[in-house]
Short mmCIF file of C-alpha atoms and ligand atoms in Angstrom, two decimals:
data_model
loop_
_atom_site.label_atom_id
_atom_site.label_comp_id
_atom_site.label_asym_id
_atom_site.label_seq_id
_atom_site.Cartn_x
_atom_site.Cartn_y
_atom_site.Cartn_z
CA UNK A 115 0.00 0.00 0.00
CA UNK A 116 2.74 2.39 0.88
CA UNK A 117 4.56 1.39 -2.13
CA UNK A 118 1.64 2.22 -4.15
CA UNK A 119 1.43 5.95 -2.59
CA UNK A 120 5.02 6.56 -3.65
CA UNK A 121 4.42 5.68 -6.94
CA UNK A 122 1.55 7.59 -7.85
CA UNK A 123 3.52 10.84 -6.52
CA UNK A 124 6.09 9.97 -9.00
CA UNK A 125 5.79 10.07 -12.84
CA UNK A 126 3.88 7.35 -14.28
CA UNK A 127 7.16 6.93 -17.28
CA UNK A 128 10.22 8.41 -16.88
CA UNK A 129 12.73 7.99 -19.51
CA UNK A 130 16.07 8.87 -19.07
CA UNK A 131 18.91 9.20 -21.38
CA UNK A 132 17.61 6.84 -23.85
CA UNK A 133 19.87 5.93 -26.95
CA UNK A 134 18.72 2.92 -28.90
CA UNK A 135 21.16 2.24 -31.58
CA UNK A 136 20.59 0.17 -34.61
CA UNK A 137 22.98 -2.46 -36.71
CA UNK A 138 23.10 -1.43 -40.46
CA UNK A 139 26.45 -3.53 -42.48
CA UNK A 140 28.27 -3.75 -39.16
CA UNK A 141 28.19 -0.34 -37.80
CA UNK A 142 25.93 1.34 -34.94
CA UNK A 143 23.65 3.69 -35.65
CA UNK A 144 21.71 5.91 -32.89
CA UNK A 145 17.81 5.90 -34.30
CA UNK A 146 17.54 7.63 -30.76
CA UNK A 147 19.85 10.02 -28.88
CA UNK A 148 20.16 10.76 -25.48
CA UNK A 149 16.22 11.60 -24.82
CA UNK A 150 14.90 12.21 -21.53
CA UNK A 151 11.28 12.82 -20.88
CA UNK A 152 8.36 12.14 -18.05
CA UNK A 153 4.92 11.24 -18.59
CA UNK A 154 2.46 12.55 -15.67
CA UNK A 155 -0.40 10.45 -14.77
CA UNK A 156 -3.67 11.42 -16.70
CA UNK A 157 -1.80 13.01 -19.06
CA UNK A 158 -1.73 12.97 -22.91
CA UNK A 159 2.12 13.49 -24.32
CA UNK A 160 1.87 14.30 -27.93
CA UNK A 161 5.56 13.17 -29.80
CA UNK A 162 5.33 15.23 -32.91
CA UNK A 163 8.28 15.22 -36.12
CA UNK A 164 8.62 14.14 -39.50
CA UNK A 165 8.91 10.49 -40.07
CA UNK A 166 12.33 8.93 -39.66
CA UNK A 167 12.43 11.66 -36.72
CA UNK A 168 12.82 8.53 -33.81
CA UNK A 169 9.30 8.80 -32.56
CA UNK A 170 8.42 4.93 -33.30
CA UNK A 171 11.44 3.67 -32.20
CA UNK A 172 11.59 5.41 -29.11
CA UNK A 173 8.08 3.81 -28.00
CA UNK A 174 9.11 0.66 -30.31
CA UNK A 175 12.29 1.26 -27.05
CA UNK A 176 9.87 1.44 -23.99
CA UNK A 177 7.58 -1.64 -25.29
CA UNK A 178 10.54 -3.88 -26.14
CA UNK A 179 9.88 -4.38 -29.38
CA UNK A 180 12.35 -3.08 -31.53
CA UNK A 181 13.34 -5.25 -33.98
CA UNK A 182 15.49 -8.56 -32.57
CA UNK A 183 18.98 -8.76 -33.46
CA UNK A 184 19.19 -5.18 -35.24
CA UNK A 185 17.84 -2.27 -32.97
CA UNK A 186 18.67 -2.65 -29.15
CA UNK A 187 18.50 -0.45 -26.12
CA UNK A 188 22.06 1.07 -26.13
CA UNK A 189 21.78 3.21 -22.87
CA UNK A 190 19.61 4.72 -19.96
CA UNK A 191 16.35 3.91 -18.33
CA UNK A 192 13.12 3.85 -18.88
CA UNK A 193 11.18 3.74 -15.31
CA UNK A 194 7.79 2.32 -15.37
CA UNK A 195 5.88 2.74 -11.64
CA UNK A 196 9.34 1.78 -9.63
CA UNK A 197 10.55 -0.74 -12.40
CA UNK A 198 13.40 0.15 -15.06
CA UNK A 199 12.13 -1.83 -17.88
CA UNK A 200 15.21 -1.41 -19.74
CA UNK A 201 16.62 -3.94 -17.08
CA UNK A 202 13.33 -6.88 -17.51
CA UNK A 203 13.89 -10.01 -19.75
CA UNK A 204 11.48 -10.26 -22.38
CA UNK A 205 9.49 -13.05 -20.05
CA UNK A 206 9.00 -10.38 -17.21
CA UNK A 207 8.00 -7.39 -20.10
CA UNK A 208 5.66 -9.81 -21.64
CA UNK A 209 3.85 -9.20 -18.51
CA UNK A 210 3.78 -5.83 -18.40
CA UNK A 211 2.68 -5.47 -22.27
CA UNK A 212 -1.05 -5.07 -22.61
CA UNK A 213 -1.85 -5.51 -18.95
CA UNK A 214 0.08 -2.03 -17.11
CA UNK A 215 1.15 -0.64 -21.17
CA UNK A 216 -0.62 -0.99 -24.23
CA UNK A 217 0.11 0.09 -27.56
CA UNK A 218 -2.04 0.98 -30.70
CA UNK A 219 -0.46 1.05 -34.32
CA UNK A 220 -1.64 3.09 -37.24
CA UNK A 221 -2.91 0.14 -39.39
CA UNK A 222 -4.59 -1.99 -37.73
CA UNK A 223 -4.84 -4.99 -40.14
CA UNK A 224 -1.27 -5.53 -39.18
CA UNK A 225 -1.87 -5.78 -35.88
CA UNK A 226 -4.96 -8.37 -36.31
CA UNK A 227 -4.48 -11.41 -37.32
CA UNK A 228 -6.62 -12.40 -40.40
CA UNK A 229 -7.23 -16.23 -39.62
CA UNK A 230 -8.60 -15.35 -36.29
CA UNK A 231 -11.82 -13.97 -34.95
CA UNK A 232 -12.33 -10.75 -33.20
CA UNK A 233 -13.33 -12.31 -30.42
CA UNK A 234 -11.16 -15.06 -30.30
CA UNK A 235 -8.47 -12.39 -30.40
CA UNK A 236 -9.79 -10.19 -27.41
CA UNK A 237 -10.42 -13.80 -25.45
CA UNK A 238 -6.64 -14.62 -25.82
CA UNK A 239 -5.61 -10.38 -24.07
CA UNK A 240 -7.67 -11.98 -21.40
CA UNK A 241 -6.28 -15.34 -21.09
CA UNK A 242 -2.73 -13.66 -21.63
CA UNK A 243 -2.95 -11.85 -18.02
CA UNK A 244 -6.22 -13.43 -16.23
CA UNK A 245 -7.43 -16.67 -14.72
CA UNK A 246 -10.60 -16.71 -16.39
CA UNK A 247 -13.09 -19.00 -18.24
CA UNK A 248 -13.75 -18.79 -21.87
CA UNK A 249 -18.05 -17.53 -20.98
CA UNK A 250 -16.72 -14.97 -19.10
CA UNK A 251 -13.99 -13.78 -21.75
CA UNK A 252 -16.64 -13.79 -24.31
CA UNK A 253 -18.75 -12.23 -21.88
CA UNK A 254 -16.23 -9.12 -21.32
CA UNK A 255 -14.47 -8.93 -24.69
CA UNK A 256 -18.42 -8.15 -26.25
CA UNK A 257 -19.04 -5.95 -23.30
CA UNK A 258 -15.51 -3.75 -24.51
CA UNK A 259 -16.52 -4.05 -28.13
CA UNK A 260 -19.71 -2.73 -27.26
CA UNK A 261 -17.21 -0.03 -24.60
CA UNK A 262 -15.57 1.16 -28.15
CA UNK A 263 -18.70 2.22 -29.55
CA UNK A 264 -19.42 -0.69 -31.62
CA UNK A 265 -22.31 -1.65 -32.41
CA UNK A 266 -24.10 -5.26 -32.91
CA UNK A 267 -21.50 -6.68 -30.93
CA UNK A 268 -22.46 -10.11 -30.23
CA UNK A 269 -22.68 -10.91 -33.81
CA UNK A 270 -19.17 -8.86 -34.15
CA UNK A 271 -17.49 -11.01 -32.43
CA UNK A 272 -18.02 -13.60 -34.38
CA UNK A 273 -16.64 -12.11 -37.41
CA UNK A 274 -12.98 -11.70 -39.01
CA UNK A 275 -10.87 -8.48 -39.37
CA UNK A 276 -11.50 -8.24 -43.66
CA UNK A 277 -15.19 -8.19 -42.28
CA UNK A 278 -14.76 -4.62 -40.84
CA UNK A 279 -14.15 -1.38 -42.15
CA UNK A 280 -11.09 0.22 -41.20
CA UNK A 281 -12.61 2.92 -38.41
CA UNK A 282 -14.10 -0.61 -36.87
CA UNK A 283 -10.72 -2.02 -37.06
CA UNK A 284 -9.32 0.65 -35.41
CA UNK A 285 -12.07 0.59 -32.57
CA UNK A 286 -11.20 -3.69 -31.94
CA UNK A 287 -7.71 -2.59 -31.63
CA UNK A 288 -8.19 0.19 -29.07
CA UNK A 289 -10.58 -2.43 -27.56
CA UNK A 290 -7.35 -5.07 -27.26
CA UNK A 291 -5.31 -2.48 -25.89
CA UNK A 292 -7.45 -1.36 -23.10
CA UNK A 293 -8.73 -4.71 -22.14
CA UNK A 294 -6.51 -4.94 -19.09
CA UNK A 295 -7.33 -1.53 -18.43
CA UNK A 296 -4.08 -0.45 -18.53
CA UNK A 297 -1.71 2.73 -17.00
CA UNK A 298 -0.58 3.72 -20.26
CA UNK A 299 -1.21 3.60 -23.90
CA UNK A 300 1.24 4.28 -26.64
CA UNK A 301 -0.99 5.44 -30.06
CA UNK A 302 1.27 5.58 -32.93
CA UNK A 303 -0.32 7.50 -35.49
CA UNK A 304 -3.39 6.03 -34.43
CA UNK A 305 -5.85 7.87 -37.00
CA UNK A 306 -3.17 8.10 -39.48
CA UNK A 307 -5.15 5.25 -41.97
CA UNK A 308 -8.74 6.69 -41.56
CA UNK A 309 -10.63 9.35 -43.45
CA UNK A 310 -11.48 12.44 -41.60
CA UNK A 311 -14.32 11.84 -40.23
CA UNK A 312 -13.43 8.49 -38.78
CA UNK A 313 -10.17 10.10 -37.26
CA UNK A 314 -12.22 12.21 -35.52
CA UNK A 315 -14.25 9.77 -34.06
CA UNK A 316 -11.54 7.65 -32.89
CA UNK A 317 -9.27 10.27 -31.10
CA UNK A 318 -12.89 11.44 -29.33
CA UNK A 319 -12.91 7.55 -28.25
CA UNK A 320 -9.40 7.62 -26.88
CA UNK A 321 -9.83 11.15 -25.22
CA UNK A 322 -13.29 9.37 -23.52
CA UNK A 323 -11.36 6.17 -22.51
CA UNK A 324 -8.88 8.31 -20.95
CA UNK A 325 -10.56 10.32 -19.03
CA UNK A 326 -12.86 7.35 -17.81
CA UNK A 327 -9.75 4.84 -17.02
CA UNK A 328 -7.50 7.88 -15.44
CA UNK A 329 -4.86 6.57 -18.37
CA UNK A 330 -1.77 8.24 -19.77
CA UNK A 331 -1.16 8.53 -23.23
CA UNK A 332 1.87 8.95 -25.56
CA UNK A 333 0.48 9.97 -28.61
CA UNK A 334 2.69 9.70 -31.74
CA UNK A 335 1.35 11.68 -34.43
CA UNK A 336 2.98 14.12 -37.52
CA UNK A 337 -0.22 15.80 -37.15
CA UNK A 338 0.15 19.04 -34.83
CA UNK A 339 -4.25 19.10 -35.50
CA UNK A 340 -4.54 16.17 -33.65
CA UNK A 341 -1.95 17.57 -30.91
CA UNK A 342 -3.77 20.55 -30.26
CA UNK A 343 -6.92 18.64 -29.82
CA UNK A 344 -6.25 16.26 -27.56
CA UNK A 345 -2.47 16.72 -25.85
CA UNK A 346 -1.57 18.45 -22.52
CA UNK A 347 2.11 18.63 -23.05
CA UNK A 348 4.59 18.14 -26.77
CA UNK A 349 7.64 16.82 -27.63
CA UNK A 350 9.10 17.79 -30.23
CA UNK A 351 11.36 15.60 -31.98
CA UNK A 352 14.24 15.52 -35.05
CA UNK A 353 16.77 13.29 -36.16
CA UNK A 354 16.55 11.63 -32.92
CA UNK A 355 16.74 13.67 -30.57
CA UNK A 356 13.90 15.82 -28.30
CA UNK A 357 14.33 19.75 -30.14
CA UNK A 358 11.28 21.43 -27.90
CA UNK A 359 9.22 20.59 -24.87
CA UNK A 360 6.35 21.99 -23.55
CA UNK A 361 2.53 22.96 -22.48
CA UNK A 362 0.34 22.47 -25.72
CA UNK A 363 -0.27 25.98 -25.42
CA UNK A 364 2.91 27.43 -25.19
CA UNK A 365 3.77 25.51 -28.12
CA UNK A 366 1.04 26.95 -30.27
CA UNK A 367 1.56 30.10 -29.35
CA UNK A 368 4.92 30.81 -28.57
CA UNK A 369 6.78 27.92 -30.62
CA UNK A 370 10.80 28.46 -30.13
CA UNK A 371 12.71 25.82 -31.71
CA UNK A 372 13.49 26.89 -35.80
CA UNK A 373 11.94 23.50 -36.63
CA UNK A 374 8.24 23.80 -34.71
CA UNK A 375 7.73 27.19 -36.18
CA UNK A 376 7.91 25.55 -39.90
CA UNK A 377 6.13 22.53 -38.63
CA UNK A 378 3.66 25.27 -37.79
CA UNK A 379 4.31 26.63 -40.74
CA UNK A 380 3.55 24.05 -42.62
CA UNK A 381 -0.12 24.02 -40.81
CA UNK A 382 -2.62 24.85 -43.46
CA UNK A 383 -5.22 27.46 -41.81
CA UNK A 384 -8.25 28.13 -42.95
CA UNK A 385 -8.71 32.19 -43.33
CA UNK A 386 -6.17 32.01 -45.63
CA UNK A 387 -6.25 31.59 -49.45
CA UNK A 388 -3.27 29.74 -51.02
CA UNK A 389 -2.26 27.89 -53.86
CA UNK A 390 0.44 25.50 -52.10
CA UNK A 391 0.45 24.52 -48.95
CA UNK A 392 4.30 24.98 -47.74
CA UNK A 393 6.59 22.75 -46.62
CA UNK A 394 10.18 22.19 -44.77
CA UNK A 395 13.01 22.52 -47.43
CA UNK A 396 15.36 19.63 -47.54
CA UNK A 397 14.93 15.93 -45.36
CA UNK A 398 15.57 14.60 -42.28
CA UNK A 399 19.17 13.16 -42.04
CA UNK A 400 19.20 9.57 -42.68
CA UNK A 401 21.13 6.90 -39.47
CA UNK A 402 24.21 6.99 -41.74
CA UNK A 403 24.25 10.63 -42.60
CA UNK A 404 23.47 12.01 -39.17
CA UNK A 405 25.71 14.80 -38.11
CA UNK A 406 27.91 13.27 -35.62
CA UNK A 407 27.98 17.47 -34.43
CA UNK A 408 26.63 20.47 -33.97
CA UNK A 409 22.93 21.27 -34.43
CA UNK A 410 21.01 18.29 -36.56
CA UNK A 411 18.57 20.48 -38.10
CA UNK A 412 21.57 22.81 -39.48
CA UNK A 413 21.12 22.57 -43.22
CA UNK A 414 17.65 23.21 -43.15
CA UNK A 415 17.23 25.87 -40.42
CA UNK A 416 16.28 29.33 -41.75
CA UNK A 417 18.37 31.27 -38.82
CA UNK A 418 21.61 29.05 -39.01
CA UNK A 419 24.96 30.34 -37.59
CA UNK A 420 28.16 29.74 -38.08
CA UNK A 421 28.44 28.12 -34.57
CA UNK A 422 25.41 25.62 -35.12
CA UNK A 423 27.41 23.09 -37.34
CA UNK A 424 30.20 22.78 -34.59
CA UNK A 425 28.17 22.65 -31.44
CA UNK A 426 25.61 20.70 -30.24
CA UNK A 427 22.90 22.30 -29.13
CA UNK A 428 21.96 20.88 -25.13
CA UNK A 429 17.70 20.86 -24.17
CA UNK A 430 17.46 23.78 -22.39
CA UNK A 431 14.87 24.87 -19.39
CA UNK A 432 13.66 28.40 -19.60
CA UNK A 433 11.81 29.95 -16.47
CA UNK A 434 8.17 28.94 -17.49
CA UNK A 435 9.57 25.21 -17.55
CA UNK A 436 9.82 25.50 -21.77
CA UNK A 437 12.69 23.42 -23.09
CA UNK A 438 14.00 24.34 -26.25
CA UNK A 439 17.72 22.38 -27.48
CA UNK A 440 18.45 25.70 -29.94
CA UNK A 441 21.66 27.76 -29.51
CA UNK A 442 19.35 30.96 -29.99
CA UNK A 443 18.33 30.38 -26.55
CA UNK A 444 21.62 29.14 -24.79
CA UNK A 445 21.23 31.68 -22.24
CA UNK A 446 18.67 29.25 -20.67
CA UNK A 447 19.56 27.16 -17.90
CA UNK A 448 20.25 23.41 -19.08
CA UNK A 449 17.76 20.52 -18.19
CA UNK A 450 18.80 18.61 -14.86
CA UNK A 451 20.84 15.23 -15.45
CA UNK A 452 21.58 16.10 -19.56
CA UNK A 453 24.03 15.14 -21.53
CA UNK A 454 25.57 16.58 -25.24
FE1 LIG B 570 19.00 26.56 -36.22
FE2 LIG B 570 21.35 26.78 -35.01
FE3 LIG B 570 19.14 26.59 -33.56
FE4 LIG B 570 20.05 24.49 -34.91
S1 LIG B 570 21.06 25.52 -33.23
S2 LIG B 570 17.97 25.16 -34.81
S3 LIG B 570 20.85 25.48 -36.76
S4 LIG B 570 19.70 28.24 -34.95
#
């Protein structure tokens, strides 16, 4: 019990100095770089960027599931209510994974499988982490389809993933993942595959299921739409490494790193006429081309200096708590426990 009451005055994640580093013809590669983050309870963390910015691999990092024998937890910890899961076998994760952390992908048809049932699916999250009977599994796995606003679903369950549209799909999955009712749920561009109106629907779904399970959320998304609707608090990620940090409202309104204010940019609004919609010059730096220093986002950033190619920007804390890893703002005070 008094274990308990520590924990829930701590952070429900805390990741620390994470590097996960991956195997391409012999040589190490860091996919991720030295992040460090928190994730409150009852909070939503948005992890915005560009693909190939890290975001997948760093939750790919806190589930275990990078892939085996080429991407590996180099360094740090990730500390899960008292328990650094970058220290647990993959026996002891396994049950931690969809009962205390679940995680949704953007397509779900990968994440079904097609030979199987719905609810012979949802039956075997149950049997994974309960002592239960196969009624009663029915029983609850129709109750949770019917939880995920799906309706008919007694006869659902009966059916097969091709049977479903994709906004259905996507409801079954976020049905798996909160079976166990768990602490916290990685989304990975979760509305990514759906049409508009579905999307909407579905982050409305997770935003209920949140509120009504008092779960966390790391929300991985390219979409800063989505972030302001449903986030409390951004990261802001490129080539591997977390660029900005902070409210969702500072963000939007006073956005400091070079690279959130053209991911702003880039935000189409809807008072103004245009012909294009604009977009970041240049790419993200692949593993093998990553600067090995100075500032990552160098030769693309409209206010580069001289100084930015030959030192490495640190994540920076300003007095309102708003990190920022720029060297426009290196008169801020540097974030506790940090490394270059
Ligand atoms: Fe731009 Fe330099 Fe800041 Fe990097 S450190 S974002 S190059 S100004």
């Amino acid at each position: 019990m008094e274990k308990k009451r520590v924990y829930e005055q701590q952070p429900l994640l805390e990741v620390k100095n994470l590097e996960t580093a991956f195997d391409i013809d012999g040589e190490e590669y860091n996919a991720v770089d030295n992040v460090s983050f928190k994730v409150e309870r009852r909070k939503i963390i948005g992890v915005v960027g560009e693909s190939g910015c890290g975001k997948s691999v760093m939750s790919l990092s806190i589930m275990k599931l990078l892939p085996k024998g080429i991407g590996r937890v180099k360094n740090g910890e990730i500390w899960f209510e008292g328990t650094n899961l970058a220290n647990l076998s993959d026996r002891e994760m396994n049950k931690i994974r969809g009962k205390d952390i679940s995680m949704i992908f953007q397509e779900p048809m990968t994440s079904l499988n097609p030979v199987f049932t719905i609810g012979f699916q949802l039956e075997e999250v149950f049997f994974n982490h309960f002592k239960i009977s196969k009624k009663e599994a029915r029983m609850k796995s129709i109750s949770l389809l019917k939880n995920v606003g799906i309706s008919r679903p007694e006869k659902i369950v009966d059916e097969y993933p091709h049977q479903l549209s994709g906004g259905m799909r996507q409801r079954v999955m976020i049905a798996m993942a909160i079976a166990c009712q768990p602490k916290l749920l990685i989304a990975d561009e979760p509305t990514t595959a759906l049409d508009v109106t579905v999307q909407a629907q579905i982050l409305e779904l997770l935003k209920e299921i949140q509120q009504m399970n008092n779960m966390s959320i790391i929300l991985i998304t390219h979409d800063l739409g989505v972030v302001a609707e449903m986030c409390d608090e951004v990261l802001v990620m490129y080539a591997g490494k977390i660029v900005e940090r902070t409210d969702v409202d500072s963000l939007f309104y006073n956005p400091k790193h070079p690279y959130t204010q053209l991911l702003m940019g880039a935000i189409p609004r809807m008072d103004e006429e245009v012909d294009r919609l604009s977009s970041i010059k240049g790419i993200v730096p692949s593993l093998k081309n990553m600067p090995k220093v100075g500032c990552r986002f160098a030769n693309r950033c409209p206010h580069a200096m001289p100084e930015c190619a030959a030192v490495t920007p640190l994540l920076n804390e300003n007095e309102t708590g708003h990190e920022v890893a720029c060297l426009l703002y290196e008169t801020s005070k540097p974030k506790e426990g940090m490394n270059a």
